[in-house]
Amino acid sequence: KPIKFSFHADNIRKQRGMSKSQVILVVKSPEYFKTMSDGRKIAVKTVQNREITVIYREEEKYIKIITVI
C-alpha cells in the first residue's frame, strides 16, 4: 500500500531531522509493533542509532502516518 504523511507528521519529521525513507523503513520492518484499541498502530525501530516511533493508521487503500516520535 502507498504511504501518506499527515501534515502534522511531515512537519514533525522535518523538525526532528528524519527522512521519509527512515519513517517508511520503521513501518515496513519494525523491531516492535502494537495495534491500539482504536485501530492505530505503533511501530518502533532503531535507525542509525536513533529510536524512531511511528503512529499510523492502515486505511483501505493506503497507510496514513499520523505522527513520528
CSV table of N, CA, C and O in Angstrom, one decimal:
chain,number,residue,atom,x,y,z
A,1,LYS,N,0.8,-1.2,0.0
A,1,LYS,CA,0.0,0.0,0.0
A,1,LYS,C,0.9,1.2,0.0
A,1,LYS,O,1.9,1.3,0.6
A,2,PRO,N,0.4,2.3,-0.7
A,2,PRO,CA,1.2,3.6,-0.6
A,2,PRO,C,1.1,4.1,0.8
A,2,PRO,O,0.2,3.9,1.5
A,3,ILE,N,2.1,4.9,1.1
A,3,ILE,CA,2.2,5.6,2.4
A,3,ILE,C,2.1,7.1,2.3
A,3,ILE,O,2.7,7.7,1.5
A,4,LYS,N,1.1,7.7,3.0
A,4,LYS,CA,0.9,9.1,3.0
A,4,LYS,C,1.2,9.7,4.4
A,4,LYS,O,0.8,9.1,5.4
A,5,PHE,N,1.7,10.8,4.4
A,5,PHE,CA,2.1,11.5,5.7
A,5,PHE,C,1.0,12.6,5.9
A,5,PHE,O,0.7,13.4,5.0
A,6,SER,N,0.5,12.7,7.2
A,6,SER,CA,-0.4,13.8,7.5
A,6,SER,C,0.5,15.0,7.6
A,6,SER,O,1.7,15.0,7.6
A,7,PHE,N,-0.1,16.2,7.5
A,7,PHE,CA,0.6,17.5,7.5
A,7,PHE,C,1.4,17.5,8.8
A,7,PHE,O,2.6,17.9,8.8
A,8,HIS,N,0.8,17.1,9.9
A,8,HIS,CA,1.5,17.2,11.2
A,8,HIS,C,2.7,16.2,11.2
A,8,HIS,O,3.8,16.6,11.6
A,9,ALA,N,2.5,15.0,10.7
A,9,ALA,CA,3.6,14.0,10.8
A,9,ALA,C,4.8,14.5,9.9
A,9,ALA,O,5.9,14.4,10.3
A,10,ASP,N,4.5,15.1,8.8
A,10,ASP,CA,5.5,15.6,7.9
A,10,ASP,C,6.3,16.8,8.5
A,10,ASP,O,7.5,16.8,8.4
A,11,ASN,N,5.6,17.7,9.2
A,11,ASN,CA,6.2,18.8,9.9
A,11,ASN,C,7.1,18.3,11.0
A,11,ASN,O,8.3,18.7,11.2
A,12,ILE,N,6.6,17.4,11.8
A,12,ILE,CA,7.4,16.8,13.0
A,12,ILE,C,8.6,16.1,12.5
A,12,ILE,O,9.7,16.2,13.0
A,13,ARG,N,8.4,15.3,11.4
A,13,ARG,CA,9.5,14.6,10.8
A,13,ARG,C,10.6,15.5,10.4
A,13,ARG,O,11.8,15.3,10.7
A,14,LYS,N,10.3,16.6,9.8
A,14,LYS,CA,11.3,17.6,9.3
A,14,LYS,C,12.0,18.2,10.5
A,14,LYS,O,13.2,18.4,10.5
A,15,GLN,N,11.2,18.6,11.5
A,15,GLN,CA,11.7,19.3,12.7
A,15,GLN,C,12.7,18.4,13.4
A,15,GLN,O,13.7,18.8,14.0
A,16,ARG,N,12.5,17.1,13.4
A,16,ARG,CA,13.3,16.1,14.1
A,16,ARG,C,14.4,15.5,13.2
A,16,ARG,O,15.2,14.7,13.7
A,17,GLY,N,14.5,16.0,12.0
A,17,GLY,CA,15.6,15.6,11.1
A,17,GLY,C,15.5,14.2,10.6
A,17,GLY,O,16.5,13.6,10.4
A,18,MET,N,14.3,13.7,10.4
A,18,MET,CA,14.1,12.4,9.9
A,18,MET,C,13.8,12.4,8.4
A,18,MET,O,13.0,13.3,8.0
A,19,SER,N,14.2,11.5,7.7
A,19,SER,CA,13.9,11.4,6.3
A,19,SER,C,12.6,10.6,6.1
A,19,SER,O,12.3,9.7,7.0
A,20,LYS,N,11.9,10.8,5.0
A,20,LYS,CA,10.7,9.9,4.8
A,20,LYS,C,11.1,8.5,4.7
A,20,LYS,O,10.4,7.6,5.1
A,21,SER,N,12.3,8.2,4.1
A,21,SER,CA,12.7,6.8,3.9
A,21,SER,C,12.9,6.1,5.3
A,21,SER,O,12.6,4.9,5.4
A,22,GLN,N,13.4,6.9,6.3
A,22,GLN,CA,13.6,6.3,7.6
A,22,GLN,C,12.3,5.9,8.2
A,22,GLN,O,12.1,4.9,8.8
A,23,VAL,N,11.3,6.8,8.1
A,23,VAL,CA,10.0,6.6,8.7
A,23,VAL,C,9.3,5.4,8.0
A,23,VAL,O,8.8,4.5,8.6
A,24,ILE,N,9.4,5.3,6.7
A,24,ILE,CA,8.9,4.2,5.9
A,24,ILE,C,9.5,2.9,6.3
A,24,ILE,O,8.8,1.9,6.5
A,25,LEU,N,10.8,2.9,6.5
A,25,LEU,CA,11.5,1.7,7.0
A,25,LEU,C,11.0,1.2,8.3
A,25,LEU,O,10.8,0.0,8.5
A,26,VAL,N,10.7,2.1,9.2
A,26,VAL,CA,10.1,1.7,10.5
A,26,VAL,C,8.8,1.0,10.3
A,26,VAL,O,8.5,0.0,11.0
A,27,VAL,N,7.9,1.6,9.5
A,27,VAL,CA,6.6,1.0,9.2
A,27,VAL,C,6.7,-0.4,8.6
A,27,VAL,O,6.0,-1.3,9.0
A,28,LYS,N,7.6,-0.5,7.6
A,28,LYS,CA,7.8,-1.8,6.9
A,28,LYS,C,8.5,-2.9,7.6
A,28,LYS,O,8.3,-4.1,7.4
A,29,SER,N,9.4,-2.5,8.5
A,29,SER,CA,10.2,-3.5,9.3
A,29,SER,C,10.5,-3.1,10.7
A,29,SER,O,11.6,-2.9,11.1
A,30,PRO,N,9.4,-3.0,11.5
A,30,PRO,CA,9.6,-2.6,12.9
A,30,PRO,C,10.3,-3.6,13.8
A,30,PRO,O,10.2,-4.8,13.5
A,31,GLU,N,11.0,-3.2,14.8
A,31,GLU,CA,11.5,-4.1,15.8
A,31,GLU,C,10.4,-4.4,16.9
A,31,GLU,O,10.5,-5.4,17.5
A,32,TYR,N,9.5,-3.4,17.0
A,32,TYR,CA,8.4,-3.5,18.0
A,32,TYR,C,7.2,-3.0,17.3
A,32,TYR,O,7.2,-2.0,16.6
A,33,PHE,N,6.1,-3.7,17.5
A,33,PHE,CA,4.8,-3.4,16.8
A,33,PHE,C,3.6,-3.6,17.7
A,33,PHE,O,3.6,-4.7,18.4
A,34,LYS,N,2.6,-2.7,17.8
A,34,LYS,CA,1.4,-2.9,18.6
A,34,LYS,C,0.3,-2.3,17.9
A,34,LYS,O,0.4,-1.2,17.3
A,35,THR,N,-0.9,-2.9,17.9
A,35,THR,CA,-2.1,-2.3,17.5
A,35,THR,C,-2.9,-1.9,18.7
A,35,THR,O,-3.1,-2.6,19.6
A,36,MET,N,-3.3,-0.6,18.7
A,36,MET,CA,-4.0,0.0,19.8
A,36,MET,C,-5.5,-0.3,19.6
A,36,MET,O,-6.0,-0.7,18.6
A,37,SER,N,-6.3,-0.1,20.7
A,37,SER,CA,-7.7,-0.5,20.7
A,37,SER,C,-8.5,0.3,19.7
A,37,SER,O,-9.5,-0.2,19.2
A,38,ASP,N,-8.0,1.5,19.4
A,38,ASP,CA,-8.8,2.3,18.4
A,38,ASP,C,-8.3,2.1,16.9
A,38,ASP,O,-8.8,2.7,16.0
A,39,GLY,N,-7.5,1.1,16.8
A,39,GLY,CA,-7.1,0.7,15.4
A,39,GLY,C,-5.7,1.3,14.9
A,39,GLY,O,-5.2,0.9,13.9
A,40,ARG,N,-5.3,2.3,15.7
A,40,ARG,CA,-4.0,2.9,15.3
A,40,ARG,C,-2.9,1.9,15.6
A,40,ARG,O,-3.0,1.1,16.4
A,41,LYS,N,-1.8,2.0,14.8
A,41,LYS,CA,-0.7,1.1,15.0
A,41,LYS,C,0.6,1.8,15.4
A,41,LYS,O,0.8,3.0,15.0
A,42,ILE,N,1.4,1.2,16.2
A,42,ILE,CA,2.6,1.8,16.7
A,42,ILE,C,3.8,0.9,16.2
A,42,ILE,O,3.7,-0.3,16.4
A,43,ALA,N,4.7,1.5,15.5
A,43,ALA,CA,5.9,0.8,15.1
A,43,ALA,C,7.1,1.5,15.6
A,43,ALA,O,7.2,2.7,15.5
A,44,VAL,N,8.1,0.7,16.1
A,44,VAL,CA,9.3,1.3,16.6
A,44,VAL,C,10.5,0.5,16.1
A,44,VAL,O,10.5,-0.7,15.9
A,45,LYS,N,11.6,1.3,15.7
A,45,LYS,CA,12.8,0.7,15.2
A,45,LYS,C,13.9,1.7,15.4
A,45,LYS,O,13.7,2.9,15.4
A,46,THR,N,15.1,1.1,15.7
A,46,THR,CA,16.3,2.0,15.8
A,46,THR,C,16.9,2.1,14.4
A,46,THR,O,17.2,1.1,13.7
A,47,VAL,N,17.1,3.3,13.9
A,47,VAL,CA,17.6,3.6,12.6
A,47,VAL,C,18.8,4.5,12.8
A,47,VAL,O,18.6,5.6,13.3
A,48,GLN,N,20.0,4.1,12.4
A,48,GLN,CA,21.2,4.9,12.5
A,48,GLN,C,21.3,5.4,14.0
A,48,GLN,O,21.5,6.6,14.2
A,49,ASN,N,21.3,4.5,14.9
A,49,ASN,CA,21.5,4.8,16.3
A,49,ASN,C,20.4,5.7,16.9
A,49,ASN,O,20.7,6.4,17.9
A,50,ARG,N,19.3,5.8,16.3
A,50,ARG,CA,18.2,6.7,16.8
A,50,ARG,C,16.9,5.9,16.8
A,50,ARG,O,16.5,5.3,15.8
A,51,GLU,N,16.2,5.8,18.0
A,51,GLU,CA,14.9,5.1,18.0
A,51,GLU,C,13.8,6.0,17.4
A,51,GLU,O,13.7,7.1,17.9
A,52,ILE,N,13.1,5.5,16.5
A,52,ILE,CA,12.0,6.2,15.8
A,52,ILE,C,10.7,5.4,16.1
A,52,ILE,O,10.7,4.2,15.9
A,53,THR,N,9.7,6.2,16.6
A,53,THR,CA,8.4,5.6,16.8
A,53,THR,C,7.4,6.3,15.8
A,53,THR,O,7.4,7.5,15.7
A,54,VAL,N,6.7,5.4,15.1
A,54,VAL,CA,5.7,5.9,14.1
A,54,VAL,C,4.3,5.4,14.5
A,54,VAL,O,4.1,4.3,14.8
A,55,ILE,N,3.4,6.4,14.6
A,55,ILE,CA,2.0,6.0,14.8
A,55,ILE,C,1.2,6.2,13.5
A,55,ILE,O,1.4,7.3,12.9
A,56,TYR,N,0.5,5.2,13.1
A,56,TYR,CA,-0.1,5.3,11.8
A,56,TYR,C,-1.4,4.5,11.8
A,56,TYR,O,-1.7,3.8,12.8
A,57,ARG,N,-2.2,4.7,10.8
A,57,ARG,CA,-3.5,4.0,10.6
A,57,ARG,C,-3.5,3.4,9.2
A,57,ARG,O,-3.1,4.0,8.2
A,58,GLU,N,-3.9,2.1,9.2
A,58,GLU,CA,-4.0,1.5,7.9
A,58,GLU,C,-5.4,1.6,7.3
A,58,GLU,O,-6.3,1.1,7.9
A,59,GLU,N,-5.5,2.4,6.3
A,59,GLU,CA,-6.7,2.6,5.6
A,59,GLU,C,-6.9,1.6,4.5
A,59,GLU,O,-6.0,0.8,4.3
A,60,GLU,N,-8.1,1.6,3.8
A,60,GLU,CA,-8.3,0.6,2.8
A,60,GLU,C,-7.3,0.6,1.7
A,60,GLU,O,-6.8,-0.4,1.3
A,61,LYS,N,-7.0,1.8,1.2
A,61,LYS,CA,-6.1,1.9,0.0
A,61,LYS,C,-4.7,2.4,0.3
A,61,LYS,O,-3.9,2.5,-0.6
A,62,TYR,N,-4.4,2.9,1.6
A,62,TYR,CA,-3.1,3.4,1.8
A,62,TYR,C,-2.8,3.4,3.4
A,62,TYR,O,-3.7,3.1,4.1
A,63,ILE,N,-1.6,3.7,3.7
A,63,ILE,CA,-1.2,3.8,5.1
A,63,ILE,C,-1.0,5.3,5.4
A,63,ILE,O,-0.3,6.0,4.7
A,64,LYS,N,-1.6,5.8,6.5
A,64,LYS,CA,-1.6,7.2,6.8
A,64,LYS,C,-0.7,7.3,8.1
A,64,LYS,O,-1.0,6.8,9.2
A,65,ILE,N,0.4,8.0,7.9
A,65,ILE,CA,1.3,8.3,9.1
A,65,ILE,C,0.7,9.4,9.8
A,65,ILE,O,0.4,10.5,9.3
A,66,ILE,N,0.4,9.2,11.1
A,66,ILE,CA,-0.2,10.2,12.0
A,66,ILE,C,0.8,11.1,12.6
A,66,ILE,O,0.7,12.3,12.6
A,67,THR,N,1.8,10.5,13.2
A,67,THR,CA,2.9,11.3,13.9
A,67,THR,C,4.1,10.4,14.0
A,67,THR,O,4.1,9.2,13.9
A,68,VAL,N,5.2,11.1,14.2
A,68,VAL,CA,6.5,10.4,14.5
A,68,VAL,C,7.2,10.9,15.7
A,68,VAL,O,7.1,12.1,16.0
A,69,ILE,N,7.8,10.1,16.5
A,69,ILE,CA,8.4,10.5,17.7
A,69,ILE,C,9.9,10.0,17.7
A,69,ILE,O,10.2,8.9,17.3
